[in-house]
XYZ file of C-alpha atoms in Angstrom:
581
model
C -71.214 -27.483 -124.639
C -68.569 -24.850 -123.796
C -67.015 -25.077 -120.348
C -67.819 -22.381 -117.759
C -65.386 -19.491 -117.919
C -64.950 -19.486 -121.702
C -65.947 -16.522 -123.869
C -68.446 -16.998 -126.676
C -70.043 -14.923 -129.421
C -73.830 -14.984 -129.358
C -76.525 -13.300 -131.489
C -78.100 -10.404 -129.621
C -80.824 -8.802 -131.676
C -79.307 -7.472 -134.890
C -75.759 -7.595 -133.572
C -73.281 -10.034 -132.099
C -72.392 -9.801 -128.411
C -69.698 -11.387 -126.285
C -70.632 -13.483 -123.300
C -68.977 -15.722 -120.743
C -70.329 -19.206 -120.148
C -71.353 -19.651 -116.521
C -73.056 -23.034 -116.732
C -76.084 -24.795 -118.133
C -79.474 -23.196 -117.490
C -81.853 -25.507 -115.679
C -84.960 -24.053 -117.336
C -84.276 -22.073 -120.538
C -86.411 -18.924 -120.810
C -87.567 -17.621 -124.172
C -86.079 -18.567 -127.522
C -82.808 -20.481 -127.327
C -80.294 -19.415 -129.992
C -77.105 -21.131 -131.029
C -73.686 -19.885 -129.926
C -71.914 -18.496 -132.969
C -68.357 -19.065 -131.848
C -66.291 -20.206 -128.851
C -63.201 -18.040 -128.476
C -61.048 -19.705 -125.843
C -59.380 -23.098 -126.001
C -59.559 -23.292 -122.200
C -61.668 -21.407 -119.650
C -60.422 -17.827 -119.261
C -61.905 -17.535 -115.765
C -61.350 -20.368 -113.271
C -64.289 -21.798 -111.340
C -63.415 -20.090 -108.038
C -63.315 -16.649 -109.696
C -66.696 -17.296 -111.328
C -68.118 -18.223 -107.918
C -66.635 -15.054 -106.435
C -68.267 -13.000 -109.203
C -71.635 -14.622 -108.507
C -71.323 -13.800 -104.808
C -70.227 -10.194 -105.466
C -73.126 -9.576 -107.847
C -75.679 -11.000 -105.407
C -74.226 -9.425 -102.269
C -73.728 -5.942 -103.716
C -76.946 -6.017 -105.783
C -75.108 -5.570 -109.060
C -75.616 -7.078 -112.523
C -73.607 -10.260 -112.876
C -72.088 -8.921 -116.095
C -70.328 -6.111 -114.216
C -68.779 -8.616 -111.814
C -67.581 -10.816 -114.677
C -66.139 -7.790 -116.463
C -64.195 -6.823 -113.314
C -62.575 -10.265 -113.339
C -61.677 -10.337 -117.034
C -58.239 -9.119 -118.142
C -57.899 -5.812 -120.035
C -58.696 -6.468 -123.662
C -60.533 -9.613 -122.614
C -63.703 -8.149 -124.009
C -64.434 -8.556 -127.679
C -65.520 -6.002 -130.207
C -67.746 -6.454 -133.231
C -66.485 -5.920 -136.763
C -68.406 -5.902 -140.053
C -67.284 -7.943 -142.999
C -68.898 -8.063 -146.416
C -69.622 -10.798 -148.955
C -70.353 -9.841 -152.572
C -73.839 -10.550 -153.821
C -74.410 -11.789 -157.365
C -75.067 -8.213 -158.445
C -71.838 -7.067 -156.791
C -69.816 -9.775 -158.492
C -71.287 -8.833 -161.866
C -70.228 -5.220 -161.361
C -66.672 -6.195 -160.455
C -66.343 -8.577 -163.380
C -68.094 -6.391 -165.952
C -67.207 -3.033 -167.465
C -70.870 -2.085 -167.762
C -72.167 0.852 -165.789
C -75.866 0.394 -166.439
C -76.216 -1.493 -163.190
C -75.733 1.750 -161.363
C -77.714 4.962 -161.760
C -74.594 6.998 -160.931
C -72.041 8.295 -163.396
C -69.113 6.331 -164.745
C -66.666 7.798 -162.207
C -68.894 6.743 -159.337
C -69.129 3.227 -160.761
C -65.339 3.013 -160.922
C -65.024 4.022 -157.261
C -67.706 1.459 -156.365
C -65.790 -1.289 -158.208
C -62.657 -0.376 -156.210
C -64.581 -0.717 -152.931
C -66.153 -3.997 -154.021
C -62.741 -5.361 -155.014
C -61.420 -4.390 -151.564
C -64.323 -6.259 -149.963
C -63.648 -9.301 -152.119
C -59.936 -9.220 -151.157
C -60.762 -8.993 -147.452
C -59.185 -5.564 -147.054
C -60.487 -3.160 -144.360
C -63.320 -0.891 -145.523
C -65.030 1.777 -143.439
C -68.248 0.699 -141.748
C -70.263 3.517 -143.370
C -69.168 2.462 -146.863
C -69.973 -1.181 -146.160
C -73.457 -0.213 -145.028
C -73.930 1.940 -148.153
C -72.953 -0.989 -150.385
C -75.374 -3.230 -148.508
C -78.256 -0.816 -149.098
C -77.565 -0.952 -152.836
C -77.691 -4.749 -152.788
C -74.043 -5.178 -153.749
C -72.861 -6.978 -150.600
C -74.239 -8.862 -147.615
C -72.930 -7.850 -144.211
C -71.766 -10.292 -141.598
C -70.956 -9.315 -138.038
C -67.916 -10.973 -136.532
C -66.696 -10.631 -132.927
C -62.927 -10.305 -132.724
C -60.578 -9.975 -129.760
C -59.680 -6.445 -128.745
C -56.433 -7.662 -127.175
C -53.647 -5.174 -127.906
C -50.123 -6.107 -128.855
C -47.957 -6.440 -125.723
C -45.759 -3.361 -125.495
C -44.563 -1.325 -122.508
C -43.193 2.226 -122.326
C -39.977 2.455 -120.311
C -38.429 5.746 -119.163
C -34.795 6.194 -118.151
C -32.603 9.120 -117.160
C -29.558 9.920 -119.273
C -26.482 9.109 -117.129
C -24.995 12.271 -115.651
C -28.043 14.412 -116.458
C -28.379 17.510 -114.281
C -31.877 18.495 -113.046
C -33.017 21.787 -114.624
C -32.878 24.587 -112.053
C -35.860 26.536 -113.398
C -38.248 23.622 -113.820
C -38.825 22.128 -110.355
C -41.368 19.507 -111.449
C -39.047 18.267 -114.188
C -36.216 18.251 -111.671
C -38.253 16.046 -109.320
C -39.059 13.552 -112.072
C -35.444 13.442 -113.265
C -34.093 13.018 -109.734
C -36.502 10.119 -109.231
C -35.371 8.463 -112.475
C -31.690 8.949 -111.610
C -32.272 7.192 -108.299
C -33.911 4.156 -109.953
C -32.708 1.317 -112.150
C -30.323 2.549 -114.866
C -32.162 0.341 -117.356
C -35.301 2.389 -116.749
C -38.693 1.919 -115.148
C -42.159 1.541 -116.697
C -43.703 4.929 -117.418
C -46.859 3.864 -115.600
C -44.839 3.351 -112.430
C -43.500 6.883 -112.763
C -47.017 8.239 -113.289
C -48.159 6.464 -110.131
C -45.411 8.216 -108.171
C -45.941 11.597 -109.915
C -49.551 11.885 -111.144
C -49.901 14.088 -114.210
C -46.167 14.127 -114.890
C -46.193 12.855 -118.491
C -45.790 16.412 -119.950
C -42.759 16.956 -117.700
C -41.294 13.638 -118.871
C -41.779 14.669 -122.512
C -39.937 17.943 -121.870
C -37.064 16.052 -120.263
C -36.863 13.851 -123.359
C -36.893 16.953 -125.603
C -34.020 18.399 -123.566
C -32.018 15.210 -123.932
C -32.121 14.484 -120.193
C -34.283 11.347 -120.376
C -35.329 8.691 -122.867
C -38.525 6.756 -123.555
C -38.513 3.439 -125.377
C -40.956 0.607 -126.016
C -40.242 -2.905 -124.825
C -42.216 -6.139 -125.156
C -44.412 -6.674 -122.132
C -43.183 -9.282 -119.711
C -42.532 -9.752 -116.027
C -42.481 -6.273 -114.505
C -39.122 -5.438 -113.010
C -38.966 -4.495 -109.386
C -37.749 -1.060 -108.416
C -34.399 -0.982 -106.678
C -35.126 -2.752 -103.427
C -32.868 -1.668 -100.552
C -34.451 -4.394 -98.438
C -32.523 -7.115 -100.258
C -33.498 -10.747 -100.468
C -31.468 -12.271 -97.677
C -32.940 -14.098 -94.737
C -33.748 -12.062 -91.634
C -34.026 -13.231 -88.046
C -37.633 -12.897 -86.811
C -38.419 -11.291 -83.491
C -40.154 -13.422 -80.828
C -43.528 -11.902 -81.724
C -42.950 -12.508 -85.440
C -41.840 -16.076 -84.734
C -45.024 -16.761 -82.763
C -47.241 -15.265 -85.477
C -45.483 -17.286 -88.181
C -45.950 -20.450 -86.161
C -49.721 -20.055 -86.184
C -49.820 -19.097 -89.870
C -47.697 -22.083 -90.896
C -49.880 -24.427 -88.869
C -52.966 -23.028 -90.609
C -51.320 -23.516 -94.019
C -50.582 -27.148 -93.164
C -54.234 -27.778 -92.308
C -55.420 -26.542 -95.747
C -58.618 -25.157 -94.231
C -60.016 -21.636 -94.096
C -58.295 -19.711 -91.313
C -58.772 -15.927 -90.999
C -56.265 -13.883 -88.966
C -55.872 -10.283 -87.851
C -52.189 -9.312 -87.776
C -52.314 -6.360 -85.375
C -48.875 -4.782 -85.396
C -47.488 -1.347 -84.666
C -46.040 0.670 -87.520
C -42.565 -0.718 -88.268
C -43.201 -3.956 -86.368
C -42.370 -6.149 -89.383
C -45.777 -7.149 -90.729
C -44.405 -7.353 -94.297
C -41.750 -9.833 -93.149
C -44.504 -12.028 -91.692
C -46.485 -11.797 -94.943
C -43.505 -12.878 -97.040
C -42.507 -15.756 -94.778
C -46.072 -17.097 -94.749
C -46.304 -16.755 -98.530
C -42.961 -18.515 -98.917
C -44.368 -21.457 -96.959
C -47.471 -21.496 -99.171
C -45.309 -21.556 -102.308
C -43.276 -24.462 -100.898
C -46.566 -26.374 -100.690
C -47.377 -25.506 -104.319
C -50.101 -22.992 -103.436
C -50.671 -19.514 -104.810
C -50.846 -16.206 -102.977
C -52.443 -12.782 -103.342
C -51.247 -9.679 -101.468
C -53.508 -6.628 -101.627
C -52.411 -3.061 -100.901
C -54.848 -0.137 -100.550
C -53.186 2.373 -102.877
C -51.639 2.037 -106.329
C -48.748 4.222 -105.163
C -47.864 1.590 -102.521
C -47.800 -1.284 -105.002
C -44.261 -0.673 -106.392
C -42.878 -0.506 -102.851
C -44.408 -3.812 -101.763
C -43.736 -5.409 -105.150
C -40.072 -4.443 -104.790
C -39.820 -6.296 -101.505
C -41.584 -9.335 -102.913
C -39.455 -9.434 -106.061
C -36.300 -9.164 -103.979
C -37.458 -12.363 -102.273
C -39.392 -14.297 -104.939
C -38.084 -12.959 -108.283
C -40.272 -13.458 -111.355
C -42.761 -15.561 -109.418
C -44.419 -12.208 -108.581
C -46.980 -10.550 -110.869
C -48.228 -6.986 -110.352
C -51.864 -6.108 -111.086
C -53.455 -2.699 -110.621
C -55.304 -0.118 -112.696
C -52.309 2.232 -112.845
C -50.636 -0.053 -115.406
C -51.381 0.161 -119.094
C -53.764 -2.396 -120.571
C -50.805 -4.098 -122.245
C -48.900 -4.431 -118.979
C -51.890 -5.649 -117.023
C -52.787 -8.128 -119.749
C -49.267 -9.552 -119.857
C -49.184 -9.945 -116.076
C -52.723 -11.393 -115.970
C -51.869 -14.101 -118.492
C -48.656 -14.937 -116.601
C -50.831 -15.666 -113.577
C -53.504 -17.566 -115.527
C -50.902 -19.735 -117.244
C -49.192 -20.541 -113.942
C -45.944 -18.699 -114.731
C -46.424 -16.484 -111.655
C -47.826 -17.794 -108.390
C -47.841 -14.589 -106.328
C -49.961 -11.539 -107.166
C -49.335 -8.108 -105.641
C -51.885 -5.441 -106.454
C -54.638 -3.054 -105.467
C -58.269 -3.999 -104.809
C -58.992 -5.382 -108.309
C -56.317 -8.059 -107.754
C -58.782 -9.911 -105.519
C -60.185 -11.337 -108.797
C -56.752 -12.534 -110.024
C -56.899 -16.069 -111.501
C -54.420 -17.585 -109.033
C -54.500 -21.374 -109.100
C -54.588 -23.392 -105.846
C -54.892 -20.284 -103.676
C -53.258 -20.896 -100.293
C -52.998 -17.471 -98.660
C -54.565 -14.073 -99.205
C -53.083 -10.992 -97.493
C -54.866 -7.646 -97.098
C -52.327 -5.048 -95.962
C -53.651 -1.954 -94.141
C -57.090 -3.544 -94.108
C -58.666 -0.467 -92.478
C -58.124 1.739 -95.528
C -61.342 2.959 -97.189
C -59.691 2.788 -100.620
C -60.416 -0.954 -100.651
C -63.966 0.081 -101.533
C -64.682 0.309 -105.257
C -67.145 3.161 -105.804
C -67.991 2.859 -109.497
C -69.406 0.168 -111.750
C -69.335 -2.931 -109.521
C -69.257 -1.468 -105.997
C -67.471 -3.819 -103.623
C -65.132 -3.969 -100.650
C -62.001 -5.908 -101.618
C -61.239 -6.740 -97.978
C -64.556 -8.529 -97.549
C -64.304 -10.279 -100.919
C -60.825 -11.452 -99.910
C -62.335 -13.212 -96.890
C -65.061 -14.750 -99.063
C -62.555 -16.004 -101.624
C -60.225 -17.404 -98.963
C -63.138 -19.266 -97.350
C -64.204 -20.726 -100.707
C -60.632 -21.849 -101.450
C -59.928 -23.183 -97.945
C -57.063 -20.713 -97.708
C -55.468 -18.578 -95.007
C -56.594 -14.931 -94.899
C -54.419 -12.339 -93.148
C -55.766 -8.852 -92.455
C -52.886 -6.618 -91.411
C -53.113 -3.215 -89.754
C -51.687 -1.013 -87.032
C -55.151 0.510 -86.575
C -57.742 -2.149 -87.471
C -61.192 -1.077 -88.605
C -64.117 -1.324 -86.196
C -65.657 -4.120 -88.276
C -62.474 -6.173 -88.035
C -62.122 -5.549 -84.299
C -65.713 -6.684 -83.819
C -65.078 -9.869 -85.803
C -61.986 -10.527 -83.692
C -63.944 -9.930 -80.472
C -66.581 -12.424 -81.624
C -63.915 -15.041 -82.306
C -64.302 -14.934 -86.085
C -60.669 -13.851 -86.505
C -57.573 -15.102 -84.695
C -55.528 -12.122 -83.476
C -51.757 -12.150 -83.965
C -49.979 -9.271 -82.217
C -46.695 -7.518 -83.020
C -46.558 -4.990 -80.200
C -43.024 -3.681 -80.732
C -41.088 -2.243 -83.639
C -38.242 -4.233 -85.163
C -34.955 -4.019 -83.230
C -36.700 -2.073 -80.479
C -36.759 1.149 -82.481
C -38.820 3.779 -80.652
C -41.970 5.272 -82.105
C -41.915 8.976 -82.980
C -42.632 11.281 -80.066
C -46.248 12.455 -80.145
C -47.531 15.463 -78.245
C -51.255 16.222 -77.982
C -52.086 19.897 -77.568
C -55.307 21.096 -75.929
C -56.585 23.671 -78.397
C -58.976 25.099 -75.854
C -56.052 27.194 -74.671
C -55.324 28.518 -78.194
C -56.896 31.901 -79.054
C -59.787 31.779 -81.508
C -58.755 32.218 -85.140
C -55.212 30.966 -84.547
C -54.007 27.666 -85.993
C -50.346 27.610 -84.906
C -49.718 27.086 -81.230
C -46.686 28.735 -79.646
C -44.969 25.361 -79.248
C -45.539 24.461 -82.893
C -44.306 27.863 -84.098
C -41.097 27.445 -82.065
C -40.580 23.921 -83.423
C -40.955 25.180 -86.988
C -38.449 27.965 -86.355
C -35.949 25.468 -84.973
C -36.522 23.115 -87.913
C -35.866 25.852 -90.462
C -32.798 27.022 -88.516
C -31.354 23.506 -88.927
C -32.023 23.636 -92.712
C -34.538 20.814 -92.313
C -38.039 20.444 -93.709
C -41.404 20.455 -91.991
C -44.776 19.166 -93.134
C -48.054 20.412 -91.724
C -51.134 18.341 -92.480
C -54.403 20.219 -92.551
C -57.351 18.444 -94.159
C -59.271 21.626 -94.971
C -58.999 23.783 -98.068
C -59.729 27.464 -98.339
C -59.592 30.388 -95.925
C -62.602 30.024 -93.638
C -65.017 27.110 -93.319
C -68.320 26.249 -91.646
C -69.632 29.793 -91.879
C -72.522 30.411 -89.478
C -74.778 33.405 -88.850
C -74.166 34.683 -85.301
C -77.740 35.962 -85.053
C -79.874 33.038 -86.224
C -77.316 30.201 -86.402
C -78.000 29.356 -90.075
C -75.157 27.927 -92.141
C -74.039 29.540 -95.392
C -74.809 26.708 -97.801
C -74.634 25.936 -101.512
C -77.925 26.559 -103.367
C -77.316 23.478 -105.539
C -76.320 20.737 -103.112
C -76.830 22.194 -99.622
C -73.261 21.569 -98.421
C -71.445 24.359 -96.580
C -69.688 26.980 -98.695
C -66.010 27.727 -98.067
C -64.462 31.200 -98.210
C -61.442 31.400 -100.541
C -59.245 34.503 -100.813
C -56.665 33.262 -103.338
C -57.561 34.592 -106.793
C -60.281 36.871 -105.435
C -62.553 36.583 -102.418
C -65.272 34.052 -103.223
C -67.529 31.517 -101.549
C -67.039 28.117 -103.192
C -68.693 24.740 -103.020
C -66.154 21.894 -103.008
C -68.774 19.432 -104.233
C -70.331 20.994 -107.345
C -67.984 23.939 -108.006
C -70.600 26.669 -107.408
C -69.118 30.131 -106.731
C -70.631 33.345 -105.449
C -69.596 36.577 -103.765
C -69.745 36.765 -99.942
C -73.255 37.697 -98.892
C -75.493 38.310 -95.913
C -77.354 35.511 -94.160
C -80.053 34.180 -96.487
C -82.408 33.605 -93.534
C -82.261 36.797 -91.466
C -80.128 39.151 -93.587
C -77.500 39.590 -90.872
C -73.941 40.450 -91.841
C -72.518 38.885 -88.686
C -71.073 35.746 -90.286
C -68.349 33.862 -88.420
C -66.340 30.715 -89.267
C -66.068 27.673 -87.036
C -62.797 26.462 -88.607
C -60.019 27.551 -90.942
C -58.225 26.094 -93.955
C -54.796 26.037 -95.581
C -55.032 29.607 -96.885
C -55.450 30.862 -93.310
C -52.465 28.738 -92.283
C -50.413 30.260 -95.097
C -51.214 33.745 -93.826
C -50.159 32.840 -90.304
C -46.857 31.462 -91.549
C -46.298 34.496 -93.763
C -46.654 36.768 -90.743
C -43.749 34.938 -89.138
C -40.098 35.120 -90.113
C -39.031 35.266 -93.769
C -37.552 31.782 -93.551
C -40.928 30.333 -92.583
C -42.926 31.842 -95.411
C -44.516 28.955 -97.300
C -44.323 28.112 -100.944
C -47.599 27.146 -102.659
C -47.802 24.417 -105.278
C -50.830 23.047 -107.137
C -51.423 19.393 -106.316
C -53.731 17.358 -108.584
C -56.272 15.179 -106.822
C -59.468 13.375 -107.779
C -62.310 15.834 -107.413
C -65.708 16.673 -108.755
C -66.014 18.648 -111.996
C -65.499 22.332 -111.427
C -64.025 22.005 -107.961
C -61.135 24.377 -107.255
C -57.535 23.298 -107.513
C -56.005 21.961 -104.336
C -53.093 23.894 -102.890
C -50.267 22.509 -100.820
C -47.712 24.233 -98.672
C -43.989 23.600 -98.279
C -41.071 25.421 -96.701
C -37.802 26.489 -98.331
C -35.037 23.920 -98.244
C -31.857 23.163 -100.208
C -32.751 22.909 -103.885
C -31.768 19.255 -104.176
C -34.263 18.151 -101.513
C -37.619 16.741 -102.592
C -40.473 19.100 -101.825
C -42.536 18.479 -98.754
C -46.208 19.161 -99.338
C -49.483 19.430 -97.520
C -52.374 18.071 -99.519
C -55.715 19.160 -98.100
C -58.691 16.887 -98.450
């Protein structure tokens, strides 16, 4: 019997399907059919990952197959191919010059012999032609499951030394400036796309201009970006030293120990993570470090590689299948003992797991919202408990669920109350908007600060999580909201590109209209969006007039493009943007 975790080919109706062995059924149901083929010499999924998949499927009410698929490496699935075997009639046609066997003309018979000879030689033949030959009784079809694993190959982009950013193509200039600031040997294209979503066309234009190059390299350990943090030893602060003491003691006990590392921004949580992981590696145990966003993975991976070198593997969906597959197999084969990645890395096949870190545990992006729906933070705790490992949830602003667990004694709280080297936090001023006139977004203090910032040739960023001109439109007579006829969410007034009411959920558009309930024309907004902010800034001095730039973001089909606002600055500065939600 095949071991659990190995892939097998099994008959499924008229076709062959790929499955993963999970164990022996206690009471077989229905007809038991023989496994056609076992594909792996050793289990592809370790026992602890299989147990995690079983828990995820049961807890999140999902088919077990979806959980197993989430844990398999890219290309780990198998696809079905048809192969043909000549029947006696087919062999006679190939070996004979007679055409009576076929009702078609002589030319058709010649083409058929060529196809049959290709089948006999094992050459690839289109599926439709194989099926046509089978219908005529010339071949018998056999379905064979083969691995869909692609050849390991990685695209690497590099800037040409001395290249000057094009002055009339700002997006290309941004990409080129980023490449010039990175490793001269180049960086994986997927890493660039994570930093600049949708920038592949700009990269191609840079290559066409002779300002950048793209080459293919065999997949292997992903290089770290230039890491200014270095790999030397640092002296921990008293709070860091105390936190590390408890983490090291928990690692020595080899029992499940969950912690909340509650530290202010800049307090050195990453240093604590790395020191704890270093201790786990000294004991021969593996480690997983999760980050909430793909864009943050290169940053954290750079710090880890500066410390641990090629013992670090990077896993996230922003990599190509080839890159992810190469990294996954490095982990499975024990050539990398530390995994840094986004939420899917919680399923990484790390052997002898000793510590599992969830950085910024409060982030909602740890929730997978398609296919298998799960929360990677919670699965990390489940996996650490199953492995008898240390779990560290790090955050400056822990989630309510985590705070409740800590209050109930389910998590040990480690505190880092101060920033490293006593650096002060940014000054924060809270403004009471009750004193601001209705319809005005910029307070007098903020307007003065922006003027001073521009006068110093510096940049400013304003965050406003609302698109459009006016939002939450209400009838002043009956109080009814102006809603979308399709999905009942509130419509937003947009003035850019023509005055229209738009739904940000389904993309519905219509002209401004009277109240659908009472017919009143007295419609007033409760809040304002980025277009209103742009108008306010444009009414100020010329230097403060904003520049608009389209920013791609995940959205529903048909939803309007997101706009962002930035202020003029020296051309060599990176653009500062506001990305509305």
